[in-house]
CSV table of C-alpha atoms and ligand atoms in Angstrom, one decimal:
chain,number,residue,atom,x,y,z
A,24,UNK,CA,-22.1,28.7,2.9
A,25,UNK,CA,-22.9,26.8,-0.5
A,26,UNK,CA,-22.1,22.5,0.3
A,27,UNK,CA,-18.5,22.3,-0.9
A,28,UNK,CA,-17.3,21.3,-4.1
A,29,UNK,CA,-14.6,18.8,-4.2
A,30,UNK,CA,-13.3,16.5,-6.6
A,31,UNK,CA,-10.8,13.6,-5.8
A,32,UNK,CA,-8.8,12.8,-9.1
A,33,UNK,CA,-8.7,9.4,-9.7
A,34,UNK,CA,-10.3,6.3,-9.7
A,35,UNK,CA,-7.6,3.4,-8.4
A,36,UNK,CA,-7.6,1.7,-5.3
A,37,UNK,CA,-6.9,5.1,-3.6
A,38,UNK,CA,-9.4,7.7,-5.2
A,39,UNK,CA,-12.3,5.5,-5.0
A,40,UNK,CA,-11.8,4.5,-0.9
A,41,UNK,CA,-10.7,8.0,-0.5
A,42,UNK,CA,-14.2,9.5,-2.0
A,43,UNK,CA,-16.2,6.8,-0.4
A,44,UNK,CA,-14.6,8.0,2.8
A,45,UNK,CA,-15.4,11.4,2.3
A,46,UNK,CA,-19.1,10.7,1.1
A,47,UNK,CA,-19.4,9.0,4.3
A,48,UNK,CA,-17.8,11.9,6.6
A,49,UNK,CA,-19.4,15.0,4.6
A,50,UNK,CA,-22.7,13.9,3.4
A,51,UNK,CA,-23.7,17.3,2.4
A,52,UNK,CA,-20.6,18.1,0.1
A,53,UNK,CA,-20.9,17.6,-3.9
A,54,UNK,CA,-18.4,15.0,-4.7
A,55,UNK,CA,-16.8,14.0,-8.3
A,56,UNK,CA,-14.6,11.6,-9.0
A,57,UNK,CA,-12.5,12.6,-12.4
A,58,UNK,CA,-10.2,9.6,-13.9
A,59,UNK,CA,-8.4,9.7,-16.5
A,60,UNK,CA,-9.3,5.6,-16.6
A,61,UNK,CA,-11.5,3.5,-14.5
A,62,UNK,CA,-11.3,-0.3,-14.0
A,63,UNK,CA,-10.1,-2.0,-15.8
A,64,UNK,CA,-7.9,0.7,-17.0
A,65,UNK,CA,-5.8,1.1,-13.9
A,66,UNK,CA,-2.7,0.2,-12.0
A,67,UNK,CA,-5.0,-1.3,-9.5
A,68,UNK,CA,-6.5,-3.5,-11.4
A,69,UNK,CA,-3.2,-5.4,-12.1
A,70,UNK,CA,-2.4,-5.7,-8.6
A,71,UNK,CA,-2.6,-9.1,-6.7
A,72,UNK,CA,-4.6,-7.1,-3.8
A,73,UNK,CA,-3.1,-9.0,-1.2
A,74,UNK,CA,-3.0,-7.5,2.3
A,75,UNK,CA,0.7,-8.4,2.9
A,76,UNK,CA,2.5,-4.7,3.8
A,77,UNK,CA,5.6,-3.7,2.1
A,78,UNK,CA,7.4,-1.2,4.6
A,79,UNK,CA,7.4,2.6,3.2
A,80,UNK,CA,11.2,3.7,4.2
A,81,UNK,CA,9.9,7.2,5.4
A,82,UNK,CA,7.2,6.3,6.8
A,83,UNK,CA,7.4,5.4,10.4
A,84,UNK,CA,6.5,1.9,11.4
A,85,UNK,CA,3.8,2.3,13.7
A,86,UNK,CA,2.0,5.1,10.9
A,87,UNK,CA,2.2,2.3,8.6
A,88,UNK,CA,0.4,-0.6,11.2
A,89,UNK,CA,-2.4,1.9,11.6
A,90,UNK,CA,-3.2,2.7,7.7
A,91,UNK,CA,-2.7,-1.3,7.6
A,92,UNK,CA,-4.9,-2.5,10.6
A,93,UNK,CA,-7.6,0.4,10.1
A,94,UNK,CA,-7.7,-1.6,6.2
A,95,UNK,CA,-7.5,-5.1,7.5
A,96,UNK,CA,-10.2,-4.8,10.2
A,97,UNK,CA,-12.3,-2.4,7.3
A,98,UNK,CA,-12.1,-5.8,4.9
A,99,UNK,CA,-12.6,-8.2,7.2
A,100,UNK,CA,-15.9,-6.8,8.1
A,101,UNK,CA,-16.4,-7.1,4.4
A,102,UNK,CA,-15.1,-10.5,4.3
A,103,UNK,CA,-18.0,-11.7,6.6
A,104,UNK,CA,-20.9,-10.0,5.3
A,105,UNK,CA,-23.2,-10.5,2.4
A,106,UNK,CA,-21.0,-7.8,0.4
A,107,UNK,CA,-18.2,-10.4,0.3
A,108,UNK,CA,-18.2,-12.1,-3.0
A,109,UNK,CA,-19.4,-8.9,-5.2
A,110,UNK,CA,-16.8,-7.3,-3.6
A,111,UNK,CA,-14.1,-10.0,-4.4
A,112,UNK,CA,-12.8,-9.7,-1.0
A,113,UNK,CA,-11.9,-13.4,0.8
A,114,UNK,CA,-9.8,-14.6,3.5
A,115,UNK,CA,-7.0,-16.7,2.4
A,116,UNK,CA,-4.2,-18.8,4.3
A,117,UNK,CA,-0.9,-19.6,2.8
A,118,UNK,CA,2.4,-19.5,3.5
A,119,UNK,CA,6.0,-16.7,2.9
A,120,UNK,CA,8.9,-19.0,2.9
A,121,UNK,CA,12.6,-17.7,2.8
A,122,UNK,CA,15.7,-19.8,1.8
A,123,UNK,CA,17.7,-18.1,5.1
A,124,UNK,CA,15.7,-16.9,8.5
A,125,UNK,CA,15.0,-13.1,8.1
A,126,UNK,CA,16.8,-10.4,10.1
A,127,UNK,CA,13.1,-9.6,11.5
A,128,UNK,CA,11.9,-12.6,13.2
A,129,UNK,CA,8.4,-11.1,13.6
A,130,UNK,CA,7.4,-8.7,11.0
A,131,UNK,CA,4.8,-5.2,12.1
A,132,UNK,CA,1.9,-6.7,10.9
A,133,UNK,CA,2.5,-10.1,12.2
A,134,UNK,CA,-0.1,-9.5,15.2
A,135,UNK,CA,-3.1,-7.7,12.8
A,136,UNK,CA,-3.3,-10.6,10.2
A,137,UNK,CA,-4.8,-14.1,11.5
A,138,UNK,CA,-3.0,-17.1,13.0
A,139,UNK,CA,0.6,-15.9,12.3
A,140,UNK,CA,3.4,-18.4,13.7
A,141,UNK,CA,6.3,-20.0,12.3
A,142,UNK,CA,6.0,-23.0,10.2
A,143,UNK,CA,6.4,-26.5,11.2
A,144,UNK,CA,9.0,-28.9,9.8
A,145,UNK,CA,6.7,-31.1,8.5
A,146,UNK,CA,5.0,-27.8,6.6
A,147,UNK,CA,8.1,-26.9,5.5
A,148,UNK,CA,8.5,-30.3,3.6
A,149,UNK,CA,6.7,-28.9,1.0
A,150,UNK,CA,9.3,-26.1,0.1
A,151,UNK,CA,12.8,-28.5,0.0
A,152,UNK,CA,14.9,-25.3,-1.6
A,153,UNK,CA,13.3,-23.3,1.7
A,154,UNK,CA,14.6,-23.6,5.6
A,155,UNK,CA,12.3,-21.3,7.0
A,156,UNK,CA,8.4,-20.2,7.1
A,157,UNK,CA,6.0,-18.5,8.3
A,158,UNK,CA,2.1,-19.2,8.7
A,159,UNK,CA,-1.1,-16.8,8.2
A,160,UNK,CA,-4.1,-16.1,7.4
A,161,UNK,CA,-4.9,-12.8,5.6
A,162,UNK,CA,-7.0,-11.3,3.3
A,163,UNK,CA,-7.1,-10.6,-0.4
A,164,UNK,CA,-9.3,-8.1,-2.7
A,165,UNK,CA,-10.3,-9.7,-6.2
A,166,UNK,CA,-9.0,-6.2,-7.8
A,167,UNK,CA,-11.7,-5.2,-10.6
A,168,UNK,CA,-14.4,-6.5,-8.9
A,169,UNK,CA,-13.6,-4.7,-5.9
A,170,UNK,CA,-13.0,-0.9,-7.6
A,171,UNK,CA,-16.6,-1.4,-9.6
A,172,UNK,CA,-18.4,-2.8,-6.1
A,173,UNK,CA,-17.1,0.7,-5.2
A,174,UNK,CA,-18.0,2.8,-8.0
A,175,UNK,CA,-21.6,1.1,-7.2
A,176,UNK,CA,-21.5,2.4,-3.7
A,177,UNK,CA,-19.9,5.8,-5.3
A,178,UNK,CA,-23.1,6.2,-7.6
A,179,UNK,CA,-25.8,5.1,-4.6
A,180,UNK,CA,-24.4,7.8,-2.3
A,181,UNK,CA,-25.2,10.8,-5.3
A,182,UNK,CA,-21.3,11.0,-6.0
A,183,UNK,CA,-20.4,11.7,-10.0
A,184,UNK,CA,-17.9,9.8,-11.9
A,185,UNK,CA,-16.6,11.6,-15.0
A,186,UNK,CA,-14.1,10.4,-17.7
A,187,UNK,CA,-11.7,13.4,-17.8
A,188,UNK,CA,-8.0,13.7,-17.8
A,189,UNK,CA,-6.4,16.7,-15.8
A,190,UNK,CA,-3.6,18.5,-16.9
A,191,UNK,CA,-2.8,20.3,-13.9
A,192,UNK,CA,-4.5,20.7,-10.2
A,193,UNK,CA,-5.0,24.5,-11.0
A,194,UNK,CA,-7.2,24.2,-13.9
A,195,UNK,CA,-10.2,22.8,-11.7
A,196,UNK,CA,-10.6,25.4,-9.3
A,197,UNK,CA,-13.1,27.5,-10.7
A,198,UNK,CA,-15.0,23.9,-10.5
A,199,UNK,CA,-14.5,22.6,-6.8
A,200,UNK,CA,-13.2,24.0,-3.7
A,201,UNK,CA,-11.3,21.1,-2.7
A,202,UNK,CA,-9.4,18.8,-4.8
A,203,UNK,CA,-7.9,15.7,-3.8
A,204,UNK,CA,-4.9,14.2,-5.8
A,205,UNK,CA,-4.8,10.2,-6.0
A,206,UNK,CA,-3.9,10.2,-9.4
A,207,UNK,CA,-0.9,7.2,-8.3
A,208,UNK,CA,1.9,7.2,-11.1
A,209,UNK,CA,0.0,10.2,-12.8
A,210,UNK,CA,1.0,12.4,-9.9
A,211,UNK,CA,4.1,13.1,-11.4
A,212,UNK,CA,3.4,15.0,-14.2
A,213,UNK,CA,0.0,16.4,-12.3
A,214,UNK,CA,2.3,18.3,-9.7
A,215,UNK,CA,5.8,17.7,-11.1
A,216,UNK,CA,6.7,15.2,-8.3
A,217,UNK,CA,10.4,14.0,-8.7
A,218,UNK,CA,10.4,12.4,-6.1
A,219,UNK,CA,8.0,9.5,-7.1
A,220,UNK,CA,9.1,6.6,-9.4
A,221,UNK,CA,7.7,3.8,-11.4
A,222,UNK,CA,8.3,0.5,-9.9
A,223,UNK,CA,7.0,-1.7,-13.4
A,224,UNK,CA,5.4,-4.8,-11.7
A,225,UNK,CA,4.4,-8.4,-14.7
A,226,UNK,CA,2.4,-10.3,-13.5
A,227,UNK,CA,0.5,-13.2,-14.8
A,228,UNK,CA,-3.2,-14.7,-14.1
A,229,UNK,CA,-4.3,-18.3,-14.9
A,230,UNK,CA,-6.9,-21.0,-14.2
A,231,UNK,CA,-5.6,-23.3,-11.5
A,232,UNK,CA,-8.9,-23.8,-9.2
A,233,UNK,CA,-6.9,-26.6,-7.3
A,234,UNK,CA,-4.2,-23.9,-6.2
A,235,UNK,CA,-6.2,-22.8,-2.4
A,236,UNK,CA,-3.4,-21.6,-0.4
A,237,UNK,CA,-0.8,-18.5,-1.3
A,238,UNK,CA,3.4,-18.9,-1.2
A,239,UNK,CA,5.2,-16.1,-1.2
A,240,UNK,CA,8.6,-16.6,-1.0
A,241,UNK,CA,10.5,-13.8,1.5
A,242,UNK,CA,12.3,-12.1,-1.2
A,243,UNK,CA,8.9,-10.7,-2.5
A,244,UNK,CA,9.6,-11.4,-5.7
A,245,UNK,CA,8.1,-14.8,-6.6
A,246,UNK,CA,4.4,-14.9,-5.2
A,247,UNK,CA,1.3,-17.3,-5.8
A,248,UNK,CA,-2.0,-15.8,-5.1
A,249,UNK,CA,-5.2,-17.4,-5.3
A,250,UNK,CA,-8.4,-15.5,-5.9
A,251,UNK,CA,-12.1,-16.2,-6.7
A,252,UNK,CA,-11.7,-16.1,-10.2
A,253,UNK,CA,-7.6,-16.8,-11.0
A,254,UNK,CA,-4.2,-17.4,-9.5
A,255,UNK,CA,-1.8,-14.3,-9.7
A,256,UNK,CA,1.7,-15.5,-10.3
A,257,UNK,CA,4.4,-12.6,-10.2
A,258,UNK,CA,6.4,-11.5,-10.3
A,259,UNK,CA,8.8,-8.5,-10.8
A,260,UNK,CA,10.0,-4.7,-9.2
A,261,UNK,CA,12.2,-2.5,-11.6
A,262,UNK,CA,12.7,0.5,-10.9
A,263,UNK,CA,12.2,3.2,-13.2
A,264,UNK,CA,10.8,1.1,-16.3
A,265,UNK,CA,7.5,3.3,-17.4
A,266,UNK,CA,6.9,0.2,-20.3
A,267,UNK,CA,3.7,-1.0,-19.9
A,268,UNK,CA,4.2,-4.1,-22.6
A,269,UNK,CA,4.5,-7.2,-21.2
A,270,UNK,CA,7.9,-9.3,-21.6
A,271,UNK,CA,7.6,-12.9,-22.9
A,272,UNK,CA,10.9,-13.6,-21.4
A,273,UNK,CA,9.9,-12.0,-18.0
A,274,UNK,CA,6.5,-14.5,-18.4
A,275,UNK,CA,8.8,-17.7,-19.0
A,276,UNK,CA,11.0,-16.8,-15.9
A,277,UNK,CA,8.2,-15.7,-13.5
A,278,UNK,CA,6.0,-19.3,-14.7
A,279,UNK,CA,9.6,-21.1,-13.9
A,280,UNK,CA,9.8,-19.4,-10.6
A,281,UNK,CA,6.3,-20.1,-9.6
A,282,UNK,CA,6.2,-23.8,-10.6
A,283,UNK,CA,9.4,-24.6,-8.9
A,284,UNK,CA,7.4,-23.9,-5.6
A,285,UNK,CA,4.1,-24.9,-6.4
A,286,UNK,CA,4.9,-27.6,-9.6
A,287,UNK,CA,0.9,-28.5,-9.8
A,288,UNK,CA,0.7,-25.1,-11.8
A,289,UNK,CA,3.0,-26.7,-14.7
A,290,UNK,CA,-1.3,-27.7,-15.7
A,291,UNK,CA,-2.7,-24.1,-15.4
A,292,UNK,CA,-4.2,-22.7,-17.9
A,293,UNK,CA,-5.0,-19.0,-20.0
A,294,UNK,CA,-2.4,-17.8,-19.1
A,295,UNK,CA,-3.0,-13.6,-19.3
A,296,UNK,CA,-0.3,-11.0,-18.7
A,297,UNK,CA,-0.5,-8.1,-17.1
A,298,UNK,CA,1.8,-4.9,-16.1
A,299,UNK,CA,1.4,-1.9,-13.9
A,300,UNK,CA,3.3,0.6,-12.7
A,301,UNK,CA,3.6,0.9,-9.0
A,302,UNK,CA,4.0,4.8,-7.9
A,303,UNK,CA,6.3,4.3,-5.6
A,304,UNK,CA,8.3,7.1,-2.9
A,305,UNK,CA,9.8,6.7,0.1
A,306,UNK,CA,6.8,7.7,2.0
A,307,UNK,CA,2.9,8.3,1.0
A,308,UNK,CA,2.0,11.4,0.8
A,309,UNK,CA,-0.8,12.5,2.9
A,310,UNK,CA,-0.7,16.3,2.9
A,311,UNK,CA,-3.2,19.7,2.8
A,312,UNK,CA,-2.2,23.1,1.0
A,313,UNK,CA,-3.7,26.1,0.4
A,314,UNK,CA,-3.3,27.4,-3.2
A,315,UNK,CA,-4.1,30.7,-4.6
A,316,UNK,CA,-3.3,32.9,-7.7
A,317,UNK,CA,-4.6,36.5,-8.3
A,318,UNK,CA,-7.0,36.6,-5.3
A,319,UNK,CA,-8.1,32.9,-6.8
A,320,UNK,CA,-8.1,29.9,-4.3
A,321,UNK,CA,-7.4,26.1,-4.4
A,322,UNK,CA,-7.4,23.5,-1.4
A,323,UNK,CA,-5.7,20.7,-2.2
A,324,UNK,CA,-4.9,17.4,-0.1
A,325,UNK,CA,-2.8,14.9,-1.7
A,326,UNK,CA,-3.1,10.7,-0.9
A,327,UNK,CA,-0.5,8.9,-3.4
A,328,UNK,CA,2.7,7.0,-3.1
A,329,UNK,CA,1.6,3.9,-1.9
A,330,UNK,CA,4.1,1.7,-4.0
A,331,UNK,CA,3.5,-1.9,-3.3
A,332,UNK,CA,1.5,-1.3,-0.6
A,333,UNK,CA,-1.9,0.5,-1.4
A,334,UNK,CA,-4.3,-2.6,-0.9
A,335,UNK,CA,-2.5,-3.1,1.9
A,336,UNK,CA,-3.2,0.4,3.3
A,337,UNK,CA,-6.1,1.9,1.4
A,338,UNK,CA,-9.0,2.4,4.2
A,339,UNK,CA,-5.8,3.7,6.6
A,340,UNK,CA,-4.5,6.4,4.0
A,341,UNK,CA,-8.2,7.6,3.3
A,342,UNK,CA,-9.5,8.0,6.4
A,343,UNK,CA,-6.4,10.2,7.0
A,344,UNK,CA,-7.0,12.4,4.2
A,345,UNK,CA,-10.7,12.5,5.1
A,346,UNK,CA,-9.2,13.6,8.4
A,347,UNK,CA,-7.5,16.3,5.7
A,348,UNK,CA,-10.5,17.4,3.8
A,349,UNK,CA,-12.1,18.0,6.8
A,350,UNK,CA,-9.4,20.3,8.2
A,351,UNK,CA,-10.1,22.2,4.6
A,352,UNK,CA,-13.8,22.0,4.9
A,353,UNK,CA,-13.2,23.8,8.3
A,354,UNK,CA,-11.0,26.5,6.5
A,355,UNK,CA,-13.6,27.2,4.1
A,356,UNK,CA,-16.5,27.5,6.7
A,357,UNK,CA,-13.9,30.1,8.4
A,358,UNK,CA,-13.6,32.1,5.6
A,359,UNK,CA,-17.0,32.2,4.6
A,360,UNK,CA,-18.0,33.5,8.4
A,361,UNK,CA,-15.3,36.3,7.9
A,362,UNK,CA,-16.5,37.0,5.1
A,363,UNK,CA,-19.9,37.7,6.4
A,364,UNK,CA,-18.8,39.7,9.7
B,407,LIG,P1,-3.9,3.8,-9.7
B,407,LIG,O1,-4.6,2.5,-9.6
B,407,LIG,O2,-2.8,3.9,-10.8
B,407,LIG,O3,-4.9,4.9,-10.0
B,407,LIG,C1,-4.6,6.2,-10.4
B,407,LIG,C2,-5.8,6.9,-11.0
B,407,LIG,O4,-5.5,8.2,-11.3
B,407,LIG,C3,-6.3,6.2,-12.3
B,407,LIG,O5,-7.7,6.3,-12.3
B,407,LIG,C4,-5.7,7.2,-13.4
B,407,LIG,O6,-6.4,7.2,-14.6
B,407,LIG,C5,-5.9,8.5,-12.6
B,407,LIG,N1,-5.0,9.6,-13.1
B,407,LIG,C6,-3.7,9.6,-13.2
B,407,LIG,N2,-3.3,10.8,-13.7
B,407,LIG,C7,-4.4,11.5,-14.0
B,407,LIG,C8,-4.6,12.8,-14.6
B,407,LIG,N3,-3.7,13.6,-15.0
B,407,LIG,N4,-5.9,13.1,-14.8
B,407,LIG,C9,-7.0,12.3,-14.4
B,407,LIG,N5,-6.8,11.1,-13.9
B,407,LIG,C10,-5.5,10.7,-13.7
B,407,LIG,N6,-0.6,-3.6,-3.6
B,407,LIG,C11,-1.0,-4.4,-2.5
B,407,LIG,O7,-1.4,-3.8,-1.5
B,407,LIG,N7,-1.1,-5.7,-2.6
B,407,LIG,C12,-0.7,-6.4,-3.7
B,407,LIG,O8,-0.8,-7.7,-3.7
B,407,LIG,C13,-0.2,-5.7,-4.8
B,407,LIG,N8,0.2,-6.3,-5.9
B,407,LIG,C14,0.7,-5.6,-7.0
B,407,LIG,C15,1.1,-6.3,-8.1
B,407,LIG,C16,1.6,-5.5,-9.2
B,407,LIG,C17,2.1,-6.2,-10.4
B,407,LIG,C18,1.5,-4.1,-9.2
B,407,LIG,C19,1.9,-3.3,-10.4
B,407,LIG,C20,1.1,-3.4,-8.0
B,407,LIG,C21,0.7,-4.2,-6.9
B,407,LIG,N9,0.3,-3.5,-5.8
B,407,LIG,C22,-0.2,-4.3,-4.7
B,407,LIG,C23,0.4,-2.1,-5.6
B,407,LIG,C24,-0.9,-1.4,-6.0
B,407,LIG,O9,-1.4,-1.8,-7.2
B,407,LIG,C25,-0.8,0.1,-5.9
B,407,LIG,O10,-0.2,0.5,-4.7
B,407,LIG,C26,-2.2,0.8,-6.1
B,407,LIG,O11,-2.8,0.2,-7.2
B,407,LIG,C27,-2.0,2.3,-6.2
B,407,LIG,O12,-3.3,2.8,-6.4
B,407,LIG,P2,-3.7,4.2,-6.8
B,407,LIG,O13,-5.1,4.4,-6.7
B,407,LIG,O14,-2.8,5.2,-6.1
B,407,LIG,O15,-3.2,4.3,-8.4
């Protein structure tokens, strides 16, 4: 049979690792990436693209340390290669700080990232509204840098990229074989998914070199991440908000929030805004079907949902729906050899 087509739709976080993935699994298939927008135009490219999990309610707990240690060990090989800096990925050591000791004592991921342990009471000196704290090391993806390091790997290996937005699954399978949906927020509309919502995220980057370690505080809600090139202060989580325009009241409260833990950022500078929609569900969804209309076919395997979570998990969820497109490229094969007989 002919190499199979397949095109994965999108170009966030998730579609790029997820056709890198397959590139590197099925070296003989013709693979397209089709977007809609590419970095800087996407959801990822707001995100703080800190490995720090955020647990996925349906999806169990030791599904979601896999995706997460298959990504952290995947990075950290970056992290200590030549690669590193075009690829904006760096280790970084801070600390999460809560105002009450949380329920969970020890959190999944506490054994995957480096050095975890509770902080000291000389540490915790520095945090006076805070009685609790945990340590780590752990890694963090500059976000643009990082999705065009792997468009450049996306090109090298023969794979297309093309500007194009899709107004349903359906209409590309006179095109491809195989489609593979990591369309993120777009998903929605793409196949009328109900049961994934925006969760509208503000964030805001400045220039504050001397900042070197991250504080998140345990809520989640008020972070401080330092990168190569600026500090990503955030931030916020509402549900259901698709406005994409940032809030100058929302950018006074999270600056407040963030200096009142860290006060040397009172002297950062350009400050830029940024919002993005989180497509968030309460489980990923990593699934194959078989489509067909009028003696017509479609395989399709879909890798979105990721919510807060899909730096955290991106090498995990697309070696699964590798795993996926495999099963599909396997199908195909079948059906070609039937055909035959
Ligand atoms: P996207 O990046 O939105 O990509 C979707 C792609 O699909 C785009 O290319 C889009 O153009 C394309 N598309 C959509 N519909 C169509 C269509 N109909 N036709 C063609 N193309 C289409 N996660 C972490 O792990 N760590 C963090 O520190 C972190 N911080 C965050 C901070 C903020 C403020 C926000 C908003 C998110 C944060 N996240 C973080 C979450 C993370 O950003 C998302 O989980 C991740 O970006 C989702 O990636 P994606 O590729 O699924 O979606």
């Amino acid at each position: 049979m002919a190499a199979p087509r397949v095109a994965v739709v999108g170009a966030g976080v998730v579609g790029l690792s997820t056709a890198l993935c397959v590139a590197d699994a099925f070296p003989a298939c013709a693979i397209t990436v089709l977007a809609q927008r590419f970095t800087p135009g996407t959801t990822s490219d707001v995100a703080a693209g800190m490995l720090i999990p955020h647990r996925a309610p349906e999806t169990p707990i030791h599904v979601q340390k896999r995706w997460f240690k298959e990504t952290f060990t995947y990075l950290f090989a970056i992290s200590n290669s030549t690669a590193a800096s075009e690829a904006g990925i760096h280790l970084v050591s801070g600390w999460q700080v809560f105002k009450n000791p949380p329920g969970e004592e020890l959190p999944f991921w506490s054994d995957i990232v480096l050095g975890f342990r509770s902080m000291s009471e000389a540490e915790l000196q520095k945090f006076p509204q805070h009685r609790y704290g945990q340590a780590f090391t752990t890694l963090k993806c500059d976000c643009p840098p990082y999705l065009l390091w792997m468009e450049k790997r996306l090109k090298a290996k023969g794979v297309q990229l093309h500007t194009r937005k899709v107004a349903n699954l359906w209409e590309l399978h006179s095109e491809y074989d195989i489609v593979v949906n990591c369309a993120g927020i777009g998903a929605r509309q793409l196949v009328g998914d109900q049961q994934l919502i925006p969760v509208r995220g503000q964030v805001l980057k400045v220039h504050a070199p001397w900042v070197k370690n991250f504080v998140r505080d345990g809520d989640g809600l008020t972070y401080i991440y330092p990168g190569i090139n600026s500090v990503t202060l955030g931030g916020t989580r509402e549900k259901e908000s698709w406005s994409l325009s940032p809030d100058p009241s929302t950018t006074k409260a999270i600056f407040g929030r963030c200096c009142s833990l860290e006060p040397s950022l009172r002297a950062a500078r350009d400050v830029e805004v940024k919002v993005g929609l989180r497509p968030s569900r309460a489980s990923v969804r990593l699934q194959r079907e078989a489509w067909s209309h009028e003696g017509a076919k479609l395989l399709v395997v879909h890798n979105y949902g990721h919510g807060s979570g899909g730096f955290s998990m991106h090498w995990g969820t697309a070696k699964e729906a590798t795993q996926l497109v495999g099963e599909c490229i396997a199908a195909l094969q079948g059906s070609s050899s039937r055909a035959k007989l």
